[in-house]
Short mmCIF file of C-alpha atoms in Angstrom, two decimals:
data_model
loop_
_atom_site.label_atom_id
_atom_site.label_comp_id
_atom_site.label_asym_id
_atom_site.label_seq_id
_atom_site.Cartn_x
_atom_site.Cartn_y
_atom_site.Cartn_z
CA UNK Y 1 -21.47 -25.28 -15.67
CA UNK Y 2 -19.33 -22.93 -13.51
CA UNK Y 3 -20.85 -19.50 -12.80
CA UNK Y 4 -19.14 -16.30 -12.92
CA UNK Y 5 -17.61 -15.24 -9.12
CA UNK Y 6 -17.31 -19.11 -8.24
CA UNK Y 7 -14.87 -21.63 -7.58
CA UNK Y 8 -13.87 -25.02 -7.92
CA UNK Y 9 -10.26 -25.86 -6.69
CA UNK Y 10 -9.34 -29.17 -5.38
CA UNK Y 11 -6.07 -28.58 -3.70
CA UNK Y 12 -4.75 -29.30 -0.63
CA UNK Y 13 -2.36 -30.81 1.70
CA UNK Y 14 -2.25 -33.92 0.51
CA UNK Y 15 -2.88 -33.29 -2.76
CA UNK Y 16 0.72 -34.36 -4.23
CA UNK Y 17 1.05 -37.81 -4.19
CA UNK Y 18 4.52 -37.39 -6.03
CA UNK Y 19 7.12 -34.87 -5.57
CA UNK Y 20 6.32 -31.91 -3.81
CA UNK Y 21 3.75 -31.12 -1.21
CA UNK Y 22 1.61 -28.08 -1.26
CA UNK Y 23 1.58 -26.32 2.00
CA UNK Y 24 -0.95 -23.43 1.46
CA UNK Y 25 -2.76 -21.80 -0.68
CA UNK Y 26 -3.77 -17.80 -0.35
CA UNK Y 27 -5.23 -15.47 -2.16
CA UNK Y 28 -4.84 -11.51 -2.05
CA UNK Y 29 -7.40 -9.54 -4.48
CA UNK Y 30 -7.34 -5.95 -4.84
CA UNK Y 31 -7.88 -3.43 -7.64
CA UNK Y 32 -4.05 -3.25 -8.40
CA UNK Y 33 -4.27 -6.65 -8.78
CA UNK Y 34 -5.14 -10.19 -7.18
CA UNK Y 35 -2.53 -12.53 -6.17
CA UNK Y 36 -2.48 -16.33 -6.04
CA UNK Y 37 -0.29 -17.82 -3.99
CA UNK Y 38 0.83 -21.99 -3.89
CA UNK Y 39 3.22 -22.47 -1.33
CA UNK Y 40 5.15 -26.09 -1.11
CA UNK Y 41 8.52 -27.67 0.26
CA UNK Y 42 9.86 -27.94 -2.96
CA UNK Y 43 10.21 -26.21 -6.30
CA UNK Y 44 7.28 -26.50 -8.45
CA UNK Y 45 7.79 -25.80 -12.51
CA UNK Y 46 5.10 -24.27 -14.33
CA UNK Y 47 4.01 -23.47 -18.28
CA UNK Y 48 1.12 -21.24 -18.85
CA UNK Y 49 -0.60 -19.83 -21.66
CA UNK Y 50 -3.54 -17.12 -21.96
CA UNK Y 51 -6.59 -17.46 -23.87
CA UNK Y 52 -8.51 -14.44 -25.16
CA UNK Y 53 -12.26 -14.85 -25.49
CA UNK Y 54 -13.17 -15.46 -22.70
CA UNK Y 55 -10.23 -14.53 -21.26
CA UNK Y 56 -8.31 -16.94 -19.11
CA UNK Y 57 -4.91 -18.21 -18.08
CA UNK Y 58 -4.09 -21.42 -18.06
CA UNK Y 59 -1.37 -22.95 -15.91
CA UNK Y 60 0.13 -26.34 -15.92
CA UNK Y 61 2.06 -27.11 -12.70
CA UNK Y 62 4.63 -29.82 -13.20
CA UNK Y 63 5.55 -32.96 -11.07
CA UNK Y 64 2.16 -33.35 -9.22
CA UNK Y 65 -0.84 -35.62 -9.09
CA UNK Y 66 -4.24 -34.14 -7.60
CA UNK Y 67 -6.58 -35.81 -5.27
CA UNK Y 68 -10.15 -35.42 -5.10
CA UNK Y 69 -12.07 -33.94 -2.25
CA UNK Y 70 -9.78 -31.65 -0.98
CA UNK Y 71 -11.03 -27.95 -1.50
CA UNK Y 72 -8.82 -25.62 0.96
CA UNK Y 73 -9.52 -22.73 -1.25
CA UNK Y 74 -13.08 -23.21 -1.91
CA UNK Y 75 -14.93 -20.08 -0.62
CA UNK Y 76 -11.69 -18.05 -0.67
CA UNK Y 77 -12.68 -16.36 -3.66
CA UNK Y 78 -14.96 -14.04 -3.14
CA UNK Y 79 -17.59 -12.49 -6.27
CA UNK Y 80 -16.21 -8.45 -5.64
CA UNK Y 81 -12.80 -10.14 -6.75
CA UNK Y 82 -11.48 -7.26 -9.17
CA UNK Y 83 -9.78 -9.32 -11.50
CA UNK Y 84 -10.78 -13.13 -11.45
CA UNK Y 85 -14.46 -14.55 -11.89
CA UNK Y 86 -13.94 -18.15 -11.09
CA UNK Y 87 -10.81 -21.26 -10.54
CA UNK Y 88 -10.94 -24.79 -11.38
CA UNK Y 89 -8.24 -27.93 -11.66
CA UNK Y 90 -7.75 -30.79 -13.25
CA UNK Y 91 -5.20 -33.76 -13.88
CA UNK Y 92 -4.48 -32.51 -17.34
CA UNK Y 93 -1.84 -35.44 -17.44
CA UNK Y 94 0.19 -37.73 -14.97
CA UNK Y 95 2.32 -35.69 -12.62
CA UNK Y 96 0.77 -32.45 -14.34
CA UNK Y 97 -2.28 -30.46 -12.71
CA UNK Y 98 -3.77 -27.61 -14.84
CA UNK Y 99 -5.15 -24.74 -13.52
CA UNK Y 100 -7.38 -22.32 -15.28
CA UNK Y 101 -7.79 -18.83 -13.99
CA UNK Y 102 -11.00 -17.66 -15.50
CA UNK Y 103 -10.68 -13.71 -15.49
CA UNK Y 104 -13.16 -10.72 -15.71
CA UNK Y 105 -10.72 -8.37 -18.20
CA UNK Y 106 -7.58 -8.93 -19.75
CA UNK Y 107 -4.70 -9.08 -17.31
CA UNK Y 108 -1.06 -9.20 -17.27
CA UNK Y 109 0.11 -12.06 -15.68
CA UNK Y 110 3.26 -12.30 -13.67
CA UNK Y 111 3.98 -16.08 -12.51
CA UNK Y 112 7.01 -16.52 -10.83
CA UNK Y 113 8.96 -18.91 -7.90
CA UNK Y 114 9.68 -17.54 -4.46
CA UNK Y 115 12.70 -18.81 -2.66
CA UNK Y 116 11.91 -19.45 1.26
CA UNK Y 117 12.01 -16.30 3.68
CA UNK Y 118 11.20 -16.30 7.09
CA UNK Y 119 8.09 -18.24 7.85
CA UNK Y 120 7.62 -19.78 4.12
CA UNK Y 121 8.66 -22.15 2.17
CA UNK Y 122 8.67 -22.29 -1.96
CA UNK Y 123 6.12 -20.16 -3.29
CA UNK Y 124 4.51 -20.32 -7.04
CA UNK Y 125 3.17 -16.94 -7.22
CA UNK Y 126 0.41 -15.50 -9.81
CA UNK Y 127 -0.05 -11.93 -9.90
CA UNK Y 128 -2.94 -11.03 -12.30
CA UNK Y 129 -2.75 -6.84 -12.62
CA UNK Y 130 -5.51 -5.82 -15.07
CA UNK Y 131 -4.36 -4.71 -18.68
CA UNK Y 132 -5.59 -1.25 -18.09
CA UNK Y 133 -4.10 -0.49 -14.84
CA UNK Y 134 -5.87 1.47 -12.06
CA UNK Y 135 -4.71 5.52 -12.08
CA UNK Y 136 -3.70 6.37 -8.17
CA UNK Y 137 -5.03 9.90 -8.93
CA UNK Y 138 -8.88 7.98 -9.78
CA UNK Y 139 -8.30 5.76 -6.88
CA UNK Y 140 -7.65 8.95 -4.37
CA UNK Y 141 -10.60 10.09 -5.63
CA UNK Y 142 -12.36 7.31 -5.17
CA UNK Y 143 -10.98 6.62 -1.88
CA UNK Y 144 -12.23 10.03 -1.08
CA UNK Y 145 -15.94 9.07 -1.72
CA UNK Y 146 -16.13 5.76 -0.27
CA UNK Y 147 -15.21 7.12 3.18
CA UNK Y 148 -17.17 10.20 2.36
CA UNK Y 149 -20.50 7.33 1.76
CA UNK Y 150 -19.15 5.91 5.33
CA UNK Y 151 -19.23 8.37 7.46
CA UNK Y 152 -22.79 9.89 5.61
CA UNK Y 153 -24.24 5.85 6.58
CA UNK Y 154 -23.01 6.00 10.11
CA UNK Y 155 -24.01 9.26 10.91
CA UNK Y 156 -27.93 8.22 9.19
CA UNK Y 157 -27.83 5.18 11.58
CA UNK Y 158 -27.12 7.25 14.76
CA UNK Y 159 -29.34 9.76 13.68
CA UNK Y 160 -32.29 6.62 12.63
CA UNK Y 161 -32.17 8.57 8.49
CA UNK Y 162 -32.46 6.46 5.65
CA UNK Y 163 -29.08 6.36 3.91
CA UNK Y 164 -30.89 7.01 0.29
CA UNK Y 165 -29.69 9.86 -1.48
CA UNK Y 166 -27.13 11.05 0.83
CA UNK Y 167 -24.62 10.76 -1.68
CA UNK Y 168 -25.69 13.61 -3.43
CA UNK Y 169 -24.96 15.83 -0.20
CA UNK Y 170 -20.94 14.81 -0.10
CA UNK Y 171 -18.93 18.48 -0.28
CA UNK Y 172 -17.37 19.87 -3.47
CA UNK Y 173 -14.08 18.26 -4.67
CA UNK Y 174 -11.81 20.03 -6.44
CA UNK Y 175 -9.52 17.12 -7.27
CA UNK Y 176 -12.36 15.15 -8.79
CA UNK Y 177 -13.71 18.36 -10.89
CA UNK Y 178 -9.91 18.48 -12.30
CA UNK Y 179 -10.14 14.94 -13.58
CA UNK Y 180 -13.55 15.39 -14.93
CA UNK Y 181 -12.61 18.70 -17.03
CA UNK Y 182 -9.47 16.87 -18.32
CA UNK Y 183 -11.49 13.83 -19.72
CA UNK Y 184 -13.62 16.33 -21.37
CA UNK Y 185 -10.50 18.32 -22.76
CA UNK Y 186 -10.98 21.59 -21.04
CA UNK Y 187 -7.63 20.77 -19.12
CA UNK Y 188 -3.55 20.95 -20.12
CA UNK Y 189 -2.33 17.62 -20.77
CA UNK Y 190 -0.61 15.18 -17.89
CA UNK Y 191 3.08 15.70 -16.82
CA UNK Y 192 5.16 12.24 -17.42
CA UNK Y 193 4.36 10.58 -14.37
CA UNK Y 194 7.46 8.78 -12.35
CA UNK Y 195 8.52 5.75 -14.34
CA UNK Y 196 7.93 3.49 -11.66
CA UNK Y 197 5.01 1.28 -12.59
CA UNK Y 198 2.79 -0.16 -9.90
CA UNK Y 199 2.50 -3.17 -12.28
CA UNK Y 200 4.90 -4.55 -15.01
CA UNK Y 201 5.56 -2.54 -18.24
CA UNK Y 202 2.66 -2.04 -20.68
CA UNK Y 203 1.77 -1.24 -23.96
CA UNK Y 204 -0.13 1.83 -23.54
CA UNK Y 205 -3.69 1.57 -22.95
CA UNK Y 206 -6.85 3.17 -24.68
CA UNK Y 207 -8.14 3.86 -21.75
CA UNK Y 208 -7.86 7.71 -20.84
CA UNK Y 209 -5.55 8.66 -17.43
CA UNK Y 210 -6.45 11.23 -15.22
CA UNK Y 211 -3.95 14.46 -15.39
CA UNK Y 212 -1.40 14.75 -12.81
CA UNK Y 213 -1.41 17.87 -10.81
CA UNK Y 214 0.96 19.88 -11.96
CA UNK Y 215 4.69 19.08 -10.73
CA UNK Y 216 5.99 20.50 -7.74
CA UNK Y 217 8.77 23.44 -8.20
CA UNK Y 218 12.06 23.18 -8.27
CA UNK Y 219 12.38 24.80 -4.95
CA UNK Y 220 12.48 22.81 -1.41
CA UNK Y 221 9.71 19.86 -1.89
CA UNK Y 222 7.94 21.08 1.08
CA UNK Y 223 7.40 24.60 -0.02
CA UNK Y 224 6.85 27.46 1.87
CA UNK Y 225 9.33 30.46 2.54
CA UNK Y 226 12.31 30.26 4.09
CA UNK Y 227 11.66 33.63 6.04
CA UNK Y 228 9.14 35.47 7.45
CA UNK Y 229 5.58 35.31 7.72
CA UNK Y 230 4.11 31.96 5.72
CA UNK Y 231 2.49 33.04 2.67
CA UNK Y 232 -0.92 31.14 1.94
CA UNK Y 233 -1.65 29.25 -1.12
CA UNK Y 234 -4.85 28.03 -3.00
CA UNK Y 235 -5.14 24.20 -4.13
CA UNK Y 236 -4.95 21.03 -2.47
CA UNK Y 237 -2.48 19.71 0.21
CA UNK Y 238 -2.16 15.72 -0.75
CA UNK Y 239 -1.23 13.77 1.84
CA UNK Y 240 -0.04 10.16 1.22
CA UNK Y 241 -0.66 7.72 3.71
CA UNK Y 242 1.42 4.28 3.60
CA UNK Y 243 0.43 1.48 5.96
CA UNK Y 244 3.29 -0.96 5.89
CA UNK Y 245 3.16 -4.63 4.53
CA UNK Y 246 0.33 -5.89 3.52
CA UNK Y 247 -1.22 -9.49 1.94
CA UNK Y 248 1.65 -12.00 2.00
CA UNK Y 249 4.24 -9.76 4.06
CA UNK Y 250 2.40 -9.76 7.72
CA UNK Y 251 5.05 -7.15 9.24
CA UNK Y 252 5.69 -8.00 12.88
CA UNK Y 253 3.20 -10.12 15.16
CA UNK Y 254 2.79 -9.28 18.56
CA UNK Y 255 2.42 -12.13 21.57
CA UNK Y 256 -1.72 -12.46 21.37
CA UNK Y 257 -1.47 -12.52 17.33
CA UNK Y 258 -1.78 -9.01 16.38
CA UNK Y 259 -0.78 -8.73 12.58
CA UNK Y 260 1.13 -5.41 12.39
CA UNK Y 261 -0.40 -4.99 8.71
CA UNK Y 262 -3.93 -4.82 10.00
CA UNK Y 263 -3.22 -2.19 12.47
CA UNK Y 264 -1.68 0.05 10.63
CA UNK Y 265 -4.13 0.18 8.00
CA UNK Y 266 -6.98 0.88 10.50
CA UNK Y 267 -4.67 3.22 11.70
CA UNK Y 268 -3.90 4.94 8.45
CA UNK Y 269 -7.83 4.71 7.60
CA UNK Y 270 -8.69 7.19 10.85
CA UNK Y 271 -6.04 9.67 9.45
CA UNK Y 272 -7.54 9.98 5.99
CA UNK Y 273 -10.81 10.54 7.36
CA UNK Y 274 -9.43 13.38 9.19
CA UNK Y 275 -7.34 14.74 6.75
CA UNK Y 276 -9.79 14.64 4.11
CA UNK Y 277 -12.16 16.51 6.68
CA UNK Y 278 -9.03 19.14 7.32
CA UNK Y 279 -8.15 22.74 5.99
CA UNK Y 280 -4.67 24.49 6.63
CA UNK Y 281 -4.25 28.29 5.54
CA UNK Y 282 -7.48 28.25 3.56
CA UNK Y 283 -6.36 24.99 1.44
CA UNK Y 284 -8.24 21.85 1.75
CA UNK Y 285 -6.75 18.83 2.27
CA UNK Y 286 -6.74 15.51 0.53
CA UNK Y 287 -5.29 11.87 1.64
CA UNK Y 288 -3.79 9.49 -0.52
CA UNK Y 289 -3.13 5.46 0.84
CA UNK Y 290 -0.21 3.35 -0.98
CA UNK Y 291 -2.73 0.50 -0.11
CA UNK Y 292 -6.80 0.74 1.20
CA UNK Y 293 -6.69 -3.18 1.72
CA UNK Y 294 -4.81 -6.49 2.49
CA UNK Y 295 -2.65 -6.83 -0.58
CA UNK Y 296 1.50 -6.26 -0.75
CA UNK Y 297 2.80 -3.35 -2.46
CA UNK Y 298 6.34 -3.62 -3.27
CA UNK Y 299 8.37 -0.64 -1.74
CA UNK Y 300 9.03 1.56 -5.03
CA UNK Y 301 5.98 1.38 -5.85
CA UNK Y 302 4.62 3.22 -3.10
CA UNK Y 303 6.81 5.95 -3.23
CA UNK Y 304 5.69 5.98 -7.27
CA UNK Y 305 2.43 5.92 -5.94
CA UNK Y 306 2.80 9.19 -4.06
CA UNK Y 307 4.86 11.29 -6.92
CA UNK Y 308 2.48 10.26 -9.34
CA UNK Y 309 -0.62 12.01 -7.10
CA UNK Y 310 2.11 14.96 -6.68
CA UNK Y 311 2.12 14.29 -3.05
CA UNK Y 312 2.93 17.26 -0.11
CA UNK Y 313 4.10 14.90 2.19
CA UNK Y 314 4.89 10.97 2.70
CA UNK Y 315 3.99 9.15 6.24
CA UNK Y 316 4.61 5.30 6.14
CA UNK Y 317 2.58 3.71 9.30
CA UNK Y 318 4.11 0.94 11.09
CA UNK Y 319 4.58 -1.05 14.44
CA UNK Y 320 7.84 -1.54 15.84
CA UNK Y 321 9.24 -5.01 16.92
CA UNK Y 322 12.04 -6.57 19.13
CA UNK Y 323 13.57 -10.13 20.15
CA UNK Y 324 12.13 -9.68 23.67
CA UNK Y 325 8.73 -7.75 24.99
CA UNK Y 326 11.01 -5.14 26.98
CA UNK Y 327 11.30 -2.56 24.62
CA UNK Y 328 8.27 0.40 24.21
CA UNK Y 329 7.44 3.64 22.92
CA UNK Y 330 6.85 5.19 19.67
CA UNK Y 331 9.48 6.77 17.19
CA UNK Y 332 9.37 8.57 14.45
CA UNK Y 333 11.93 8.28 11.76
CA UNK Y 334 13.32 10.36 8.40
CA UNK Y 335 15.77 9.35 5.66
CA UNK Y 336 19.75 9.13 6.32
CA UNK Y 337 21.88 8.32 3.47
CA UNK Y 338 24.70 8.78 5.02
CA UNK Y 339 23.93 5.86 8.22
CA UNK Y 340 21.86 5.49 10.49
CA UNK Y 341 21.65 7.72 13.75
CA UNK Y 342 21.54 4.67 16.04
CA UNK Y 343 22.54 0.50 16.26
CA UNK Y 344 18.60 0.32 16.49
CA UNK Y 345 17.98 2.66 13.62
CA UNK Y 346 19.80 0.52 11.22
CA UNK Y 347 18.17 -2.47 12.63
CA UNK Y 348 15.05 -1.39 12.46
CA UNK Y 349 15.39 -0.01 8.69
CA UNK Y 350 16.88 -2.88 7.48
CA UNK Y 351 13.99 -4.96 8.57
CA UNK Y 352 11.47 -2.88 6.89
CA UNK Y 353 14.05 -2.81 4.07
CA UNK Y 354 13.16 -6.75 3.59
CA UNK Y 355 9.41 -6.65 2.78
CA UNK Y 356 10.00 -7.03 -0.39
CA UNK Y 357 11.16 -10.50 0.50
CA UNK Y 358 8.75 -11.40 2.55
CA UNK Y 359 5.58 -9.78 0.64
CA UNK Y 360 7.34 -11.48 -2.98
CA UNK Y 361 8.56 -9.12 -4.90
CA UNK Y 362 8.85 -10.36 -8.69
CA UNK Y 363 12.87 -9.17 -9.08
CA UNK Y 364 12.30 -9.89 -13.02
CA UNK Y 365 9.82 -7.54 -13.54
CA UNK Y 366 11.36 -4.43 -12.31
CA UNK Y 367 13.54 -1.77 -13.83
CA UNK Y 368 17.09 -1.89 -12.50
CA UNK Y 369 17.77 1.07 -13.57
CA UNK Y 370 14.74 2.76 -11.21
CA UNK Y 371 16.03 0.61 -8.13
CA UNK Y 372 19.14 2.17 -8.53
CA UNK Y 373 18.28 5.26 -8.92
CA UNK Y 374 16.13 5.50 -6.20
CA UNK Y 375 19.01 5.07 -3.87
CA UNK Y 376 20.79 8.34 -4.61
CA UNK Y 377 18.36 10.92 -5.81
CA UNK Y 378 16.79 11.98 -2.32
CA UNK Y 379 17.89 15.66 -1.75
CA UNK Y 380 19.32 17.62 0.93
CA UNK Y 381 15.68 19.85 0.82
CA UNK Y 382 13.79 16.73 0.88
CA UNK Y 383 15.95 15.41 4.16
CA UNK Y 384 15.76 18.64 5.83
CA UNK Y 385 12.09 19.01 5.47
CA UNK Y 386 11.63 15.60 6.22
CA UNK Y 387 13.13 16.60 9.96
CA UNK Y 388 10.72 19.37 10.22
CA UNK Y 389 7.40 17.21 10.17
CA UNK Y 390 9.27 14.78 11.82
CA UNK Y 391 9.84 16.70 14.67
CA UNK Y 392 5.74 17.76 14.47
CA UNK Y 393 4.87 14.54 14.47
CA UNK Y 394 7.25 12.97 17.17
CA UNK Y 395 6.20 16.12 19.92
CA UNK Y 396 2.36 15.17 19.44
CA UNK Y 397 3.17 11.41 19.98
CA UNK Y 398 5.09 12.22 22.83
CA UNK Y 399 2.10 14.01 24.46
CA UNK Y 400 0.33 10.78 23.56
CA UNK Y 401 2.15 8.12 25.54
CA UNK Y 402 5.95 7.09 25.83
CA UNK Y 403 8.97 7.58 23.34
CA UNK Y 404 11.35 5.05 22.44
CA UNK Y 405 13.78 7.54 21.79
CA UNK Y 406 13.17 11.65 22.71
CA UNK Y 407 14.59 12.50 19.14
CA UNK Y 408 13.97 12.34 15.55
CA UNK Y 409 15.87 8.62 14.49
CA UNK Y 410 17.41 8.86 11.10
CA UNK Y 411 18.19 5.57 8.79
CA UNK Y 412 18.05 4.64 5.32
CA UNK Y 413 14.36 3.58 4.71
CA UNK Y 414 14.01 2.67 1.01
CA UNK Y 415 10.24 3.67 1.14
CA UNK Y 416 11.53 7.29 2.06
CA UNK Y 417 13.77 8.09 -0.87
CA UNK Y 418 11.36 10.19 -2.80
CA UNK Y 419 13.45 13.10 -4.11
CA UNK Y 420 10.86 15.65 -4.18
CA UNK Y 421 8.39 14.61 -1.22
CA UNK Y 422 8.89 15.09 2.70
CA UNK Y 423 8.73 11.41 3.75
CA UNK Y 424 8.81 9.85 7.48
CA UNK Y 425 8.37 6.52 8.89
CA UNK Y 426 6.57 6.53 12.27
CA UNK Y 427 6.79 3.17 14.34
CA UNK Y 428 3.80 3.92 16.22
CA UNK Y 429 4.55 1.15 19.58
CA UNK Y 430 6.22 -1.73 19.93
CA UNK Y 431 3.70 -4.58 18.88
CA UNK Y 432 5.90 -7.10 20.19
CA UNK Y 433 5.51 -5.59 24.16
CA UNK Y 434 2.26 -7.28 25.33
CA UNK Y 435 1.25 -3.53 26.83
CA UNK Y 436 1.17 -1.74 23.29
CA UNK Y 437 -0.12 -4.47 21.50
CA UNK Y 438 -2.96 -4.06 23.63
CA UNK Y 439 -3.39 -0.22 22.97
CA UNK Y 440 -2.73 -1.16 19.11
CA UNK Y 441 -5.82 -2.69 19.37
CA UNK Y 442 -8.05 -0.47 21.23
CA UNK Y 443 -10.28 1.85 18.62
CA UNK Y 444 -10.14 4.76 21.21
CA UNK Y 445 -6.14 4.19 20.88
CA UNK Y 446 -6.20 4.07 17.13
CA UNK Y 447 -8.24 7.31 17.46
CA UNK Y 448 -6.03 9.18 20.33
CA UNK Y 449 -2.56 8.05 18.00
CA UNK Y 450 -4.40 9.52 14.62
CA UNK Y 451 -5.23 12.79 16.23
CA UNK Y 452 -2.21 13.32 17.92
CA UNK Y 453 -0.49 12.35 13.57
CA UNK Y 454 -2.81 15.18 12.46
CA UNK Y 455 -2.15 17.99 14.92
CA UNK Y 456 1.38 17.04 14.08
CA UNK Y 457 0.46 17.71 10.18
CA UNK Y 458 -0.97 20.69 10.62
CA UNK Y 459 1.24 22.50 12.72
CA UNK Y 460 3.95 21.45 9.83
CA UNK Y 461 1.80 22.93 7.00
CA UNK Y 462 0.62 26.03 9.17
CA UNK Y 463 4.32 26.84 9.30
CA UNK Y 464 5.85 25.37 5.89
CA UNK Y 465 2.72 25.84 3.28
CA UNK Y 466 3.75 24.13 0.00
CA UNK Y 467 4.15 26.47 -3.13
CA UNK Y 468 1.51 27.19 -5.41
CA UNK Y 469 1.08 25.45 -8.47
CA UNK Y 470 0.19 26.70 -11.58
CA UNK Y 471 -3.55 25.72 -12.48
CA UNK Y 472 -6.40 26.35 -15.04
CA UNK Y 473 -8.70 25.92 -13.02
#
């Protein structure tokens, strides 16, 4: 009998002794949802079906045999999985292999093909996002407090203090007390958030969503007054941090292996903690991350990520790359819809353009009519604040170490086409020069480059603060 958190798959590759052959096999779990990936060199048909108690999905994958003793996913699946509790196969028929997903909720599942892109081949894909998806206002929250109980463990060890209890110490949060008084009702009811979904359309769900703060006005997205002295303003400042790629989308490799999507993440990790430890003008700030682990997030869904937290200000978090190791420095890059400033702009944007490629994005489950849309409803405020922190942000990194280029770049970055958010792109070194990849990987780096990002936020809110919103409480 197979326990809950286990796994038994026998697939490898030489599992197919007809048709095609399976390459690889990944998985990518995270509380959005996990992903199961079976790549081949050919085309491989599927039929699946769900069953409800206990819940499961079963998939039947067409025009292979399987062979015993071949487990290359055994141990991959780890018992924190969010979504699935345990995996097994069999040879439900000749040339047909059933797989049965066993699951820990109900789930929506997407399956879908993958054509080849860049280093893969065919890919079967299984994206299993729960029924009741996760709220990114809970999740900020929640982010909040996990790095909160991280930094109270590390300072107990340094200081040799048992860890017990310290959670009780962690500062007020303002966000959190919101979302408790609106479960209890003392709260106005949520705005419509953006219609973007982070997974496919659903029926809506019993389970109670956390308010959004209320929506930003209809003046300049980045608030503050045009002249004179800044006038201060009492809530939160929500920042949303967006480390590039992520799970099957790598980003760009430098020469000793560095994986651009694991920098950037520890990267964008140091910046939360010192936002979330930051106040500008009396306000206390709060960080938001598009993704806290290794799992791809398709492009519009980020920026639906940050609207739907009402967020101040957007800063996607890559590492630049180039045919040869010659090029170097940082750059720091806002939305052009009208072309890009530079050759290398374009390139550049039209490479992180393709993630959604690379990382598999399931083109039948989204809403054309939101893809569209998102291509034309950036603003002229947006842009022009978008410059501002830009600029911030590109002086500090310049103090830092070299610039590619000595000016704000400008290029049409889908992830920076949020209408009513200041958004920027910073390429923080060229991963594929052998010299930055090195500092990429250095801690004290990672630490220099995320203090250098926050004097650059500051500064922009000391001078722009964002407009009040109205609140009850």
């Amino acid at each position: 009998m197979l326990q809950a958190g286990t796994l038994v798959l026998l697939l490898g590759k030489a599992h197919i002794a007809r048709g095609a052959n399976v390459v690889a096999v990944r998985m990518w779990p995270a509380e959005d949802y996990t992903r199961v990936t079976i790549e081949s060199d050919a085309l491989l048909k599927t039929n699946s079906f769900m069953v409800k108690d206990p819940p499961r999905l079963a998939v039947d994958i067409e025009g292979v045999d399987l062979l015993p003793g071949l487990r290359e996913l055994v141990g991959q699946l780890k018992s924190d999985d969010p979504n699935i509790a345990g995996l097994r196969v069999a040879q439900n028929a000749p040339t047909i292999v059933r797989l049965v997903i066993d699951l820990k909720h109900d789930i929506k599942p997407q399956i879908f093909n993958l054509q080849p892109v860049a280093a893969y081949q065919h890919r079967l894909v299984f994206d299993l996002y729960p029924a009741a998806p996760p709220d990114p206002l809970v999740q900020m929250v929640a982010q909040r407090t996990q790095a909160d109980a991280a930094a109270s463990e590390r300072a107990a060890r340094l200081l040799g203090l048992e860890t017990e209890g310290l959670a009780r110490t962690q500062p007020h949060d303002p966000l959190g007390d919101l979302i408790e008084r609106s479960q209890r009702g003392t709260a106005p009811p949520p705005e419509t958030p953006a219609d973007t979904p982070s997974a496919p359309p659903t029926e809506p769900s019993a389970v109670a969503k956390a308010p959004l703060p209320p929506g930003p006005s209809k003046q300049r997205p980045g608030g503050g007054g045009a002249i004179g002295k800044p006038r201060p303003t009492e809530r939160l400042i929500v920042v949303a941090l967006d480390p590039g790629h992520g799970g099957e989308d790598p980003g760009a490799i430098g020469p000793k292996g560095t994986q651009e999507k694991q920098v950037v993440l520890q990267i964008a990790r140091k910046l939360r903690d010192r936002i979330n430890a930051t106040t500008v003008n009396g306000n206390p700030m709060r960080a938001f991350m598009t993704r806290d682990a290794d799992f791809f997030v398709p492009l519009q869904t980020r920026v639906a990520k940050a609207q739907r937290v009402r967020a101040d200000l957007f800063i996607s978090i890559h590492a630049d790359a180039f045919y040869n190791a010659r090029p170097q420095g940082a750059s720091v890059y806002a939305l052009s819809t009208r072309g890009a400033s530079s050759a290398a702009a374009r390139w550049i944007a039209d490479k992180e353009n393709q993630a959604d490629l690379v990382g598999g994005l399931n083109v039948r489950a989204q809403n054309a009519t939101i893809q569209r849309a998102l291509l034309d409803m950036s603003t002229t405020a947006q842009i022009n604040d978008s410059r501002k922190i830009a600029t911030n942000l590109l002086g500090e990194v310049g103090r830092l170490g070299k610039l590619h280029k000595p000016r704000v770049e400008h290029a049409n970055f889908a992830v920076l086409r949020a209408p009513d958010i200041p958004s920027v792109l910073v390429e923080t070194a060229f991963i594929s020069n052998p010299d930055e990849e090195r500092r990429l990987r250095d801690p004290k780096y990672q630490d220099d480059l995320a203090d250098a990002l926050m004097r650059g936020i500051v500064k922009y809110f000391e001078a722009n603060p964002p407009l009040a919103r109205n609140r009850t409480v």
